[in-house]
PDB file of C-alpha atoms in Angstrom:
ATOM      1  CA  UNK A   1     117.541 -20.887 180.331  1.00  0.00           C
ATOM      2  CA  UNK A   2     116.054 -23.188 177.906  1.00  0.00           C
ATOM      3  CA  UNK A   3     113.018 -21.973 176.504  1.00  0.00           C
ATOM      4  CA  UNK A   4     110.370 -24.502 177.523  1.00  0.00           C
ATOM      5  CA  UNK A   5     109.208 -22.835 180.985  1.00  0.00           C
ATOM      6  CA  UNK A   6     106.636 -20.279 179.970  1.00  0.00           C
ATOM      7  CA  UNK A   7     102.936 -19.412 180.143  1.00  0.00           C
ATOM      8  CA  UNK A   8      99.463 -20.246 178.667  1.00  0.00           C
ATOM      9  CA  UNK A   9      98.505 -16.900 177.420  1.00  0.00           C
ATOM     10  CA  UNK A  10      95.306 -17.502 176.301  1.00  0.00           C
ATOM     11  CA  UNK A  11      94.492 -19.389 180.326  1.00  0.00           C
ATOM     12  CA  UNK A  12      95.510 -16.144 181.796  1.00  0.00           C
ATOM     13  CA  UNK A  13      93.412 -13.056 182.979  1.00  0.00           C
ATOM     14  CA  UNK A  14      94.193  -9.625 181.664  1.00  0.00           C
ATOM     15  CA  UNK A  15      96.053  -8.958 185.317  1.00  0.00           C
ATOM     16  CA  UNK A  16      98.167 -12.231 185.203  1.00  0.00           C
ATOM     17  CA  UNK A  17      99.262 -11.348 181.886  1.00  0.00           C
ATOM     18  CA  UNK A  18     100.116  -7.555 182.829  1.00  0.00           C
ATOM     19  CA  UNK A  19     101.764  -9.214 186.224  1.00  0.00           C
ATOM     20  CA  UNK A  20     104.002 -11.560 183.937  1.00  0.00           C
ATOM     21  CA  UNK A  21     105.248  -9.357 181.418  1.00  0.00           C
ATOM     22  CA  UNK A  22     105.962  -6.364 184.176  1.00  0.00           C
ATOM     23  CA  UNK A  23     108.252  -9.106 185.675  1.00  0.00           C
ATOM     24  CA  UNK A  24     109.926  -9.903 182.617  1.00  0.00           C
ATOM     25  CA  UNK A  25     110.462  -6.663 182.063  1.00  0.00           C
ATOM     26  CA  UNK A  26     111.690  -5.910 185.226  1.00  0.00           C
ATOM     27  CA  UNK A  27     114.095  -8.738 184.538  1.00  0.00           C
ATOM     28  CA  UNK A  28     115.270  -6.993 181.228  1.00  0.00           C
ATOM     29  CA  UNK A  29     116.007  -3.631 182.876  1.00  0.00           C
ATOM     30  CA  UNK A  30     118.075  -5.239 185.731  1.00  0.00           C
ATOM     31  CA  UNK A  31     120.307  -7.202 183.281  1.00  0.00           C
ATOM     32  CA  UNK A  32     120.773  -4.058 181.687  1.00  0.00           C
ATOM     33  CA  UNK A  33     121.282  -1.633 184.455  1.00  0.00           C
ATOM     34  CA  UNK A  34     123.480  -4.026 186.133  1.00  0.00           C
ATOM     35  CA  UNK A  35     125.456  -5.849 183.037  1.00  0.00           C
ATOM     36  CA  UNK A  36     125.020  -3.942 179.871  1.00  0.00           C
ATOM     37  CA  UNK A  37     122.922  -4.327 176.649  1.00  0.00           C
ATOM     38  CA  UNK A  38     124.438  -7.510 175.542  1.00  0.00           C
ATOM     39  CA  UNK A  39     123.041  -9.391 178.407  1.00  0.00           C
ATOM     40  CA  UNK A  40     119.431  -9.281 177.531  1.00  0.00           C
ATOM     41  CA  UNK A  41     120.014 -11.339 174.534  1.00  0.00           C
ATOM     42  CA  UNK A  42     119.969 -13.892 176.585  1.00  0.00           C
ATOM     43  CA  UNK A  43     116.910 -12.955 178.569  1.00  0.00           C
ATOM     44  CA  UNK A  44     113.816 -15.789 178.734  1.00  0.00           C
ATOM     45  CA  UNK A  45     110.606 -16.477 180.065  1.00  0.00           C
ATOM     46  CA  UNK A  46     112.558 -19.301 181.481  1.00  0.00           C
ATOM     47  CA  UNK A  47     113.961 -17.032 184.906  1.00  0.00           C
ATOM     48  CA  UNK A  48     111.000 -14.890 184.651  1.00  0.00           C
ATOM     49  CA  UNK A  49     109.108 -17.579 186.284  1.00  0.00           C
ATOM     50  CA  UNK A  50     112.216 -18.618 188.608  1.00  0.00           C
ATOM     51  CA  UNK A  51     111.490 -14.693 189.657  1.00  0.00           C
ATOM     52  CA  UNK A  52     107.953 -15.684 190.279  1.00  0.00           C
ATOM     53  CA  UNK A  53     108.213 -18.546 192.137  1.00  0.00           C
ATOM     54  CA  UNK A  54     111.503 -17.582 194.168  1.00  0.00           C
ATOM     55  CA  UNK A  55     109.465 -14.608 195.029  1.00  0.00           C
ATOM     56  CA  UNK A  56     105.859 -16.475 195.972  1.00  0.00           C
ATOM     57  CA  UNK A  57     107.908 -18.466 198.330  1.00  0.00           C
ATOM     58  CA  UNK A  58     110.058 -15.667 200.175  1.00  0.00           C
ATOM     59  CA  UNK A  59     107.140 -12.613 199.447  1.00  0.00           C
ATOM     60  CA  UNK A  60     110.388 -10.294 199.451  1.00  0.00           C
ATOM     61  CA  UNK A  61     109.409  -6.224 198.865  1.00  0.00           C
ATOM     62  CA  UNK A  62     108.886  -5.210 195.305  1.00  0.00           C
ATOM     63  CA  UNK A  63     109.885  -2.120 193.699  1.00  0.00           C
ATOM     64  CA  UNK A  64     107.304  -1.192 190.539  1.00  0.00           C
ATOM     65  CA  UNK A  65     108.017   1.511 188.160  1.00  0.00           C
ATOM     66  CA  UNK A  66     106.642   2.788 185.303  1.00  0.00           C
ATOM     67  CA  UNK A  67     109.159   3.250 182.305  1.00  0.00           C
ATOM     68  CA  UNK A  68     109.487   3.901 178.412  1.00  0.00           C
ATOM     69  CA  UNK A  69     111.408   0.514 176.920  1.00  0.00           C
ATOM     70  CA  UNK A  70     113.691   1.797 174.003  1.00  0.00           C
ATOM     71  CA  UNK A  71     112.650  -1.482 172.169  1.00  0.00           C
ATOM     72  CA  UNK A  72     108.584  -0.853 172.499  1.00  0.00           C
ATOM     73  CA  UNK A  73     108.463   3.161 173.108  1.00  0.00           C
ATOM     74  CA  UNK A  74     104.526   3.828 171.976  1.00  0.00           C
ATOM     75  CA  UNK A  75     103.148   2.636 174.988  1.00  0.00           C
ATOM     76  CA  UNK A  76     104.282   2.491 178.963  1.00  0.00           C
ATOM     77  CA  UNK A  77     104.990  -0.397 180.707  1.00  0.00           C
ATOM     78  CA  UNK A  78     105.337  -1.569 184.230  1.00  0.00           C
ATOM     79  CA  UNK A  79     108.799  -2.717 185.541  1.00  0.00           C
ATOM     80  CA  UNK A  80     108.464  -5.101 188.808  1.00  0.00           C
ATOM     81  CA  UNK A  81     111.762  -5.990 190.317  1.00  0.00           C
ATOM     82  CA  UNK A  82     112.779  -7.695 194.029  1.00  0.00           C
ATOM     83  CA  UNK A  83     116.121  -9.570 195.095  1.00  0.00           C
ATOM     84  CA  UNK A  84     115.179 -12.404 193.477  1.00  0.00           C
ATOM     85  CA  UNK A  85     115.109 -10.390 189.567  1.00  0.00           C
ATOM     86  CA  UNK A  86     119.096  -9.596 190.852  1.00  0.00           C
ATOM     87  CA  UNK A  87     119.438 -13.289 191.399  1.00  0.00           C
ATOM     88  CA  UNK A  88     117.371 -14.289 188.055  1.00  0.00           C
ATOM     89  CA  UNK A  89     119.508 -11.826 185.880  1.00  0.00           C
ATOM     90  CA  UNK A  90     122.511 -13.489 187.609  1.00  0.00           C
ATOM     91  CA  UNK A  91     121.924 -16.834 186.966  1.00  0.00           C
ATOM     92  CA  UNK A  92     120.876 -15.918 183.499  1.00  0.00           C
ATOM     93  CA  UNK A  93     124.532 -14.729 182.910  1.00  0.00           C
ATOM     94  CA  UNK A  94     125.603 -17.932 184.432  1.00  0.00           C
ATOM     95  CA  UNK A  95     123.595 -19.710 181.658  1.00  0.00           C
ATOM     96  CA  UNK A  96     124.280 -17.761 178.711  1.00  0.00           C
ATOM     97  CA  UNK A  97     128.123 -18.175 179.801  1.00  0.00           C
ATOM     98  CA  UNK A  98     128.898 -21.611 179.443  1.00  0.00           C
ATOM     99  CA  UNK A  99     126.158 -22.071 176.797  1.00  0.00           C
ATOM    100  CA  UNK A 100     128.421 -19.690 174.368  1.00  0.00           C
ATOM    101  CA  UNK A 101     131.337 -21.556 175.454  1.00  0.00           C
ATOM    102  CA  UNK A 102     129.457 -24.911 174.411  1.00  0.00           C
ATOM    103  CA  UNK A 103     127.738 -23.253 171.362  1.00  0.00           C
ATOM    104  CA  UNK A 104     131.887 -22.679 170.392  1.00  0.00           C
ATOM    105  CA  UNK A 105     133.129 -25.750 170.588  1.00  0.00           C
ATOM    106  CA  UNK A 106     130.317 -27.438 168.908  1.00  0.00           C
ATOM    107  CA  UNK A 107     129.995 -24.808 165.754  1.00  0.00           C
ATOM    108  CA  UNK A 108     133.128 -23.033 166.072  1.00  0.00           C
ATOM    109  CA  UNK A 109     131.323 -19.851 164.872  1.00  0.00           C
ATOM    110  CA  UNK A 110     133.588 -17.085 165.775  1.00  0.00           C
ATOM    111  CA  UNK A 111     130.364 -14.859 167.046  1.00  0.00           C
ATOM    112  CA  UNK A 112     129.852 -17.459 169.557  1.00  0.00           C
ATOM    113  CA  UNK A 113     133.409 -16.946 171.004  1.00  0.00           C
ATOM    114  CA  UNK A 114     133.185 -13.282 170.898  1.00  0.00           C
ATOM    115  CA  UNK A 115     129.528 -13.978 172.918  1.00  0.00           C
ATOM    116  CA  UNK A 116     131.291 -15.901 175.651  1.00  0.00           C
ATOM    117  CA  UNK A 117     133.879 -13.570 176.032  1.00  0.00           C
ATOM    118  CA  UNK A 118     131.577 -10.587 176.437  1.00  0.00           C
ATOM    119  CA  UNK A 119     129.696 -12.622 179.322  1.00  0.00           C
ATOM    120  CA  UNK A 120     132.760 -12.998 180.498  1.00  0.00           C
ATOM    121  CA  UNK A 121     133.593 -10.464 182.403  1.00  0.00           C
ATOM    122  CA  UNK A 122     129.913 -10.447 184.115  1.00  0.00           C
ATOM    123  CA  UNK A 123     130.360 -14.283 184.442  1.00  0.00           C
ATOM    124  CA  UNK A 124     133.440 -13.848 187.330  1.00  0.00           C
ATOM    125  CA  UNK A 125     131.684 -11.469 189.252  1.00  0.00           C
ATOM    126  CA  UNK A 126     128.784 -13.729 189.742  1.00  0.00           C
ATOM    127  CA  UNK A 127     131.007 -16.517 190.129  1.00  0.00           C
ATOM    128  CA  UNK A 128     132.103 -14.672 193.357  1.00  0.00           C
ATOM    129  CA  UNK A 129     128.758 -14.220 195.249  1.00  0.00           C
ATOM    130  CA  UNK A 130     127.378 -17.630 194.194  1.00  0.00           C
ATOM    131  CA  UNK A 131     130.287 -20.041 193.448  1.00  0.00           C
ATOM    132  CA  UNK A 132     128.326 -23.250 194.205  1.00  0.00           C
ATOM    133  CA  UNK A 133     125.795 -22.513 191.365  1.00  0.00           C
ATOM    134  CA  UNK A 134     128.735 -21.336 189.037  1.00  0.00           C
ATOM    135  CA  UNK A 135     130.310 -24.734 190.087  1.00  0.00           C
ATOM    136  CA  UNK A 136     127.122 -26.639 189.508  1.00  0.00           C
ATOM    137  CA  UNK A 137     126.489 -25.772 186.067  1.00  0.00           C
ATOM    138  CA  UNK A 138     130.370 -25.708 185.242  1.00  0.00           C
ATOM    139  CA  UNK A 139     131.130 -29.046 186.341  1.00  0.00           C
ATOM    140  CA  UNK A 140     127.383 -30.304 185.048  1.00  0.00           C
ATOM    141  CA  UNK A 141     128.185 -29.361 181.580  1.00  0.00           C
ATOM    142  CA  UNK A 142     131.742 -30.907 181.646  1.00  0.00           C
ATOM    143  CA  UNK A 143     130.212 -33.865 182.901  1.00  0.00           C
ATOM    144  CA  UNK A 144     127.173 -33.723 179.785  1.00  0.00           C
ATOM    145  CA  UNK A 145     130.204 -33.514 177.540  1.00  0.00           C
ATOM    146  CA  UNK A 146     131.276 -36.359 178.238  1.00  0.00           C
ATOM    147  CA  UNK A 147     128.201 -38.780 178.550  1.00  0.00           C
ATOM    148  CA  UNK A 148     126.922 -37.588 175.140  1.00  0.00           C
ATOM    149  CA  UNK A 149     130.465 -38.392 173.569  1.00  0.00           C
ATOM    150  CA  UNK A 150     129.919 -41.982 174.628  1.00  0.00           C
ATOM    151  CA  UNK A 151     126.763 -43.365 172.749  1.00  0.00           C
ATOM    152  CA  UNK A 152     127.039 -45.696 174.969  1.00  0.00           C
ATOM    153  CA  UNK A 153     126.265 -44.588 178.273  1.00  0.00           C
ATOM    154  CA  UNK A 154     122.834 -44.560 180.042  1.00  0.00           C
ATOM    155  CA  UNK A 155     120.681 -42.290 179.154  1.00  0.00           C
ATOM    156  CA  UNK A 156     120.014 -41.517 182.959  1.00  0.00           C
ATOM    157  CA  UNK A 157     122.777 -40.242 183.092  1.00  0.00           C
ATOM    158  CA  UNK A 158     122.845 -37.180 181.289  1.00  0.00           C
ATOM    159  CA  UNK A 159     118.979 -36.576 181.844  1.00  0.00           C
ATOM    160  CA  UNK A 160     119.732 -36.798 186.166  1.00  0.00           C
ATOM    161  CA  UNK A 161     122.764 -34.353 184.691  1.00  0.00           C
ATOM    162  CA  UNK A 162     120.629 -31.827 183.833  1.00  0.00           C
ATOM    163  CA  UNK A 163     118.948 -32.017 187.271  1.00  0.00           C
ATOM    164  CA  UNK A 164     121.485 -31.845 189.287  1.00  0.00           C
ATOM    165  CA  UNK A 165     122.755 -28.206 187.206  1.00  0.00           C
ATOM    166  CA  UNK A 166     119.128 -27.163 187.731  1.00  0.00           C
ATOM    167  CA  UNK A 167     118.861 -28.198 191.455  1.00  0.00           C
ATOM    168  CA  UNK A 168     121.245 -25.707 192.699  1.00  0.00           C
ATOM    169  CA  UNK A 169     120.256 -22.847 190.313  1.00  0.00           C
ATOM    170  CA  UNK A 170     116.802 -22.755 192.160  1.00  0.00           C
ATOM    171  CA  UNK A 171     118.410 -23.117 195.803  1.00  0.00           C
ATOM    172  CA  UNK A 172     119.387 -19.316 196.078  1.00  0.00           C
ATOM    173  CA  UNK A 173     120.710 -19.703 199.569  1.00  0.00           C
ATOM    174  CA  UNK A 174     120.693 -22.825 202.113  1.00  0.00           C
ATOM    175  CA  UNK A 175     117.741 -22.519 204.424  1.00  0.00           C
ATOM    176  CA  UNK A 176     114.822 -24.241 205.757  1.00  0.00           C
ATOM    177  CA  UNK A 177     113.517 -24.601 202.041  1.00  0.00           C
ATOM    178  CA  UNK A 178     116.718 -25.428 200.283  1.00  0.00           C
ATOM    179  CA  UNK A 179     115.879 -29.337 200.254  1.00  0.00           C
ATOM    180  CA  UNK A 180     112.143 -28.710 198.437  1.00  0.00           C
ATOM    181  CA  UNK A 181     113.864 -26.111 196.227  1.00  0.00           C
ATOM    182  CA  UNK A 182     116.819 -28.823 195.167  1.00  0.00           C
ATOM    183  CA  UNK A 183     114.316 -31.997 195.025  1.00  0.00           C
ATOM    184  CA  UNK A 184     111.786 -28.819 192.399  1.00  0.00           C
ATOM    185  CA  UNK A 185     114.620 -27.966 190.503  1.00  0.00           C
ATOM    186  CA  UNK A 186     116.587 -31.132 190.122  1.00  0.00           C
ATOM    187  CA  UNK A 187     112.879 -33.108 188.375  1.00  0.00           C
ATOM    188  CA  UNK A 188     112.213 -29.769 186.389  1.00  0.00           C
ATOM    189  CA  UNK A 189     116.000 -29.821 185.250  1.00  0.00           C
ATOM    190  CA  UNK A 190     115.191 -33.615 183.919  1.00  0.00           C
ATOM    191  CA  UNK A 191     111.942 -32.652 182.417  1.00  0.00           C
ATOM    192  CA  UNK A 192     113.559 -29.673 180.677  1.00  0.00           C
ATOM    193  CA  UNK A 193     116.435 -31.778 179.060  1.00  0.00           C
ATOM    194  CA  UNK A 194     114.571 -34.646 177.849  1.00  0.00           C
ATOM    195  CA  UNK A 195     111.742 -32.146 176.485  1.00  0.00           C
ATOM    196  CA  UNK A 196     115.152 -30.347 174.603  1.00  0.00           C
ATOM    197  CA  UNK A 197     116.002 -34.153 173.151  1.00  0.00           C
ATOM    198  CA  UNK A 198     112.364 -35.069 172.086  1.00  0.00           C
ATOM    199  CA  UNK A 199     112.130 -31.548 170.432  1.00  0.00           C
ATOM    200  CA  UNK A 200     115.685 -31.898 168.883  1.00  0.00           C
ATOM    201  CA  UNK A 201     114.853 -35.472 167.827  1.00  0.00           C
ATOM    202  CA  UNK A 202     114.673 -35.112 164.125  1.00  0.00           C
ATOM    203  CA  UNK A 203     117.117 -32.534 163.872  1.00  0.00           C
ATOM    204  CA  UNK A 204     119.708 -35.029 165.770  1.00  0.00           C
ATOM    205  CA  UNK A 205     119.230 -37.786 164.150  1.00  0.00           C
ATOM    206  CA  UNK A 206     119.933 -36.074 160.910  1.00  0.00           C
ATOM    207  CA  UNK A 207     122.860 -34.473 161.942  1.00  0.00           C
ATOM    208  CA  UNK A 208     124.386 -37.844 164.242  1.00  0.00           C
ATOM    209  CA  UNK A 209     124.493 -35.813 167.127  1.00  0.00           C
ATOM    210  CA  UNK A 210     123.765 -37.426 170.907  1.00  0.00           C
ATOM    211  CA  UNK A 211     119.859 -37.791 171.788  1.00  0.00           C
ATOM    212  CA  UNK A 212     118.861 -40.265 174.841  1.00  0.00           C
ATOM    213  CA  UNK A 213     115.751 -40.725 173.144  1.00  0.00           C
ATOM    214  CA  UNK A 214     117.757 -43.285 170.299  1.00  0.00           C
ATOM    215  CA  UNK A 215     119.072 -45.142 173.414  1.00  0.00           C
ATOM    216  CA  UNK A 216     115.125 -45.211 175.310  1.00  0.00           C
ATOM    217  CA  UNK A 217     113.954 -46.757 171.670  1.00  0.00           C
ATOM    218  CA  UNK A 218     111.074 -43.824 171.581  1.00  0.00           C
ATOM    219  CA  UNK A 219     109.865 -40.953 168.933  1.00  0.00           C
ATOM    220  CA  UNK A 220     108.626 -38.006 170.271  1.00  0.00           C
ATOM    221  CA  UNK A 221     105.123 -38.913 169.777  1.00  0.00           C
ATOM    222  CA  UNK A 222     105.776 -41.476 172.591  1.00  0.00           C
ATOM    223  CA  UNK A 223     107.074 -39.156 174.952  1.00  0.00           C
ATOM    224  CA  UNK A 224     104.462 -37.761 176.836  1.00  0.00           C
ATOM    225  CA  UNK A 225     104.643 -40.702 179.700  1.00  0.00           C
ATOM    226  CA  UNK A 226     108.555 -40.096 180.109  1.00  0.00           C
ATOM    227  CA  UNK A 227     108.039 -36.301 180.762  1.00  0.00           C
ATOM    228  CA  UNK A 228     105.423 -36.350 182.833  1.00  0.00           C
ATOM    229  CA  UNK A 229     107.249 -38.056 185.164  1.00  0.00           C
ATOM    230  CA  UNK A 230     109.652 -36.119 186.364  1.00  0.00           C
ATOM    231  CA  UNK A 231     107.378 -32.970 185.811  1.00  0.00           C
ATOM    232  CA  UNK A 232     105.260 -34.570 187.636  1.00  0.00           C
ATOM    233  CA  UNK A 233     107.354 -34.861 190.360  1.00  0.00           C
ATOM    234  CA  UNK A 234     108.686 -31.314 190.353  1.00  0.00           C
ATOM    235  CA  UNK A 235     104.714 -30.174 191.009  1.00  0.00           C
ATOM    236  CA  UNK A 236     104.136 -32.443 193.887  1.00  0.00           C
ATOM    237  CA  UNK A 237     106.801 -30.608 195.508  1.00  0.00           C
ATOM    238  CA  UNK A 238     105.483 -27.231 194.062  1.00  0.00           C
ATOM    239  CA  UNK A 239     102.078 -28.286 196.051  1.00  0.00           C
ATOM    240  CA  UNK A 240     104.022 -28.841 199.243  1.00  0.00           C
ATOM    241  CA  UNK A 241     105.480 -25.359 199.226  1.00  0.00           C
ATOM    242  CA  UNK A 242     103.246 -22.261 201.188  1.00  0.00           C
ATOM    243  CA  UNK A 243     102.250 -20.170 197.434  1.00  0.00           C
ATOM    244  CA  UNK A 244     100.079 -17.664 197.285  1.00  0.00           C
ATOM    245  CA  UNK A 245     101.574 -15.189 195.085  1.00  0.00           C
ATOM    246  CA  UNK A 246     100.991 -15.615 192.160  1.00  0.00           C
ATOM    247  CA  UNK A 247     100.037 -19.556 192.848  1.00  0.00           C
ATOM    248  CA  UNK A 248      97.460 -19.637 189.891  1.00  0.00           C
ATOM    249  CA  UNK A 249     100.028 -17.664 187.283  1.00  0.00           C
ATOM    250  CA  UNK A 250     102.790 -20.711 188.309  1.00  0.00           C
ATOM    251  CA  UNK A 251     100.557 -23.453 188.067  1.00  0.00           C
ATOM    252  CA  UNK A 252      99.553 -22.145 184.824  1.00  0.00           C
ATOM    253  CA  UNK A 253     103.109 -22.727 183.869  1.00  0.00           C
ATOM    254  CA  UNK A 254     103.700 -25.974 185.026  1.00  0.00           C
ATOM    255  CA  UNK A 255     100.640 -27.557 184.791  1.00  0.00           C
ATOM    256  CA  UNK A 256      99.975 -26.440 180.633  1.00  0.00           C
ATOM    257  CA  UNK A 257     102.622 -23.766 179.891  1.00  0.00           C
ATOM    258  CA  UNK A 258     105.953 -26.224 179.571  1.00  0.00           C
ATOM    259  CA  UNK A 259     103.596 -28.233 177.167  1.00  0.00           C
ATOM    260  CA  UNK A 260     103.032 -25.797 174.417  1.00  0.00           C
ATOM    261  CA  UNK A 261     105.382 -26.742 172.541  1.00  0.00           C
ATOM    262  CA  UNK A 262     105.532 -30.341 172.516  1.00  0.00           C
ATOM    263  CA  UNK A 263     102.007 -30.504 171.917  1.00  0.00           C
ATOM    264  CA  UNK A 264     102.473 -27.442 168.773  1.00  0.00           C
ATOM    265  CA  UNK A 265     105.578 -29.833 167.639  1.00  0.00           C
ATOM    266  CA  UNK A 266     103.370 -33.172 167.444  1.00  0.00           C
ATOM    267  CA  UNK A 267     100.662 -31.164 165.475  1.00  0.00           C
ATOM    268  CA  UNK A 268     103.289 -30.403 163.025  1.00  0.00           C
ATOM    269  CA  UNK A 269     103.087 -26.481 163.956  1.00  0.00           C
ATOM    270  CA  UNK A 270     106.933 -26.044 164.330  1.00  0.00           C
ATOM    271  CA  UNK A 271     110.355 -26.808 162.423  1.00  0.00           C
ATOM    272  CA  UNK A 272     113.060 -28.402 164.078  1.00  0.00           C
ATOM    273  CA  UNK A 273     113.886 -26.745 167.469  1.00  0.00           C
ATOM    274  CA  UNK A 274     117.294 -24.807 167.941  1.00  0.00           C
TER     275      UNK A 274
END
């Protein structure tokens, strides 16, 4: 998805940890049973904990195997996989789709193109069992396009953007939840993309490209009232919702995970974020 939305390892008991990764890897089989190698480049912690927290809301049955993973054969690992890794590993093609399409016309690397047009194939057949996701995120990045050619515009507007492409990836089907789902993913969407600007700052201001934070006035080390905000918001919904699975693995997420890297970027612990 985006990279931001992942644990605190060293907050974590042994059995969180082995819970998390067995879901992640669960994730990484299904893309690749169901959509070929190619796929799981594009695999992140990111829908690992949509898996998590789709699946501590509905408690759907799990299936956990025990497998060999060509990529780390010494030692066994767990698999853990439920309808929601099917709709994780879909969405993640979703992503990965129009983000290679994006990646094109912004580089014009011809790898990128050749990217998008592997997804693509794996991107229509998703499109027909959840068009109004496919529809979110197509029309959401159009839209980004064209707020971020005009320096102009508020930058509101592309950060409420963001939320709105988020808010209907986390609303897997309209039920009694769907509203707290779409209010959780639409604030975690705006967190996400002005976290992506404060870590990009440097890098876009050298190379001109769009950042809201130019138009706010703010460096990065002033950022940490803007994103709480709507993160904030996103977990007083997340404290509304009946968790139990897994409660203390998502909170660990939300409440220290999605700052690792802001915090590792202001102690000068990272280059320029890609």
């Amino acid at each position: 998805m985006f990279g931001y939305i992942e644990c605190n390892r060293s907050k974590l008991s042994k059995e969180e940890l082995e819970r998390y990764q067995s879901v992640y890897c669960g994730l990484c089989r299904n893309l690749k049973e169901r959509y070929g190698g190619m796929e799981r480049l594009s695999l992140s912690y990111d829908m690992t904990f949509a898996v998590l927290f789709l699946s501590s809301l509905y408690e759907p049955e799990e299936k956990v195997e025990k497998f060999r993973c060509s990529i780390h054969p010494l030692k066994t690992r767990t698999s853990v996989e439920n309808k929601f890794t099917e709709y994780a590993a879909d969405m993640t093609v979703v992503l990965a789709y129009f983000k290679a399409l994006d990646d094109w016309k912004d580089e014009k690397k011809p790898g990128k193109r050749w990217y998008a047009g592997i997804l693509s194939k794996a991107y229509q057949e998703v499109e027909k069992a959840y068009p109004r996701q496919c529809q979110a995120v197509s029309s959401s990045i159009r839209e980004l396009e064209l707020i971020e050619k005009d320096r102009d515009s508020n930058p509101d507007q592309a950060i409420n953007c963001s939320g709105r492409m988020l808010s209907e990836l986390f609303v897997w089907k309209e039920d009694f939840w769907s509203n707290s789902l779409r209010t959780f993913g639409y604030e975690l969407g705006r967190f996400i993309y002005l976290m992506d600007a404060t870590l990009d700052y440097k890098k876009d201001f050298r190379k001109r490209n769009y950042n809201p934070l130019f138009k706010m006035g703010k460096q990065p080390e002033e950022m940490e009232a803007s994103l709480s905000l709507p993160l904030g918001n996103a977990m007083e919904v997340f404290e509304r919702l009946p968790l139990v699975q897994d409660a203390h693995l998502l909170r660990n997420i939300l409440y220290g995970g999605v700052w690792q890297q802001y915090y590792a970027k202001l102690r000068g612990k990272e280059t320029d974020h890609d």
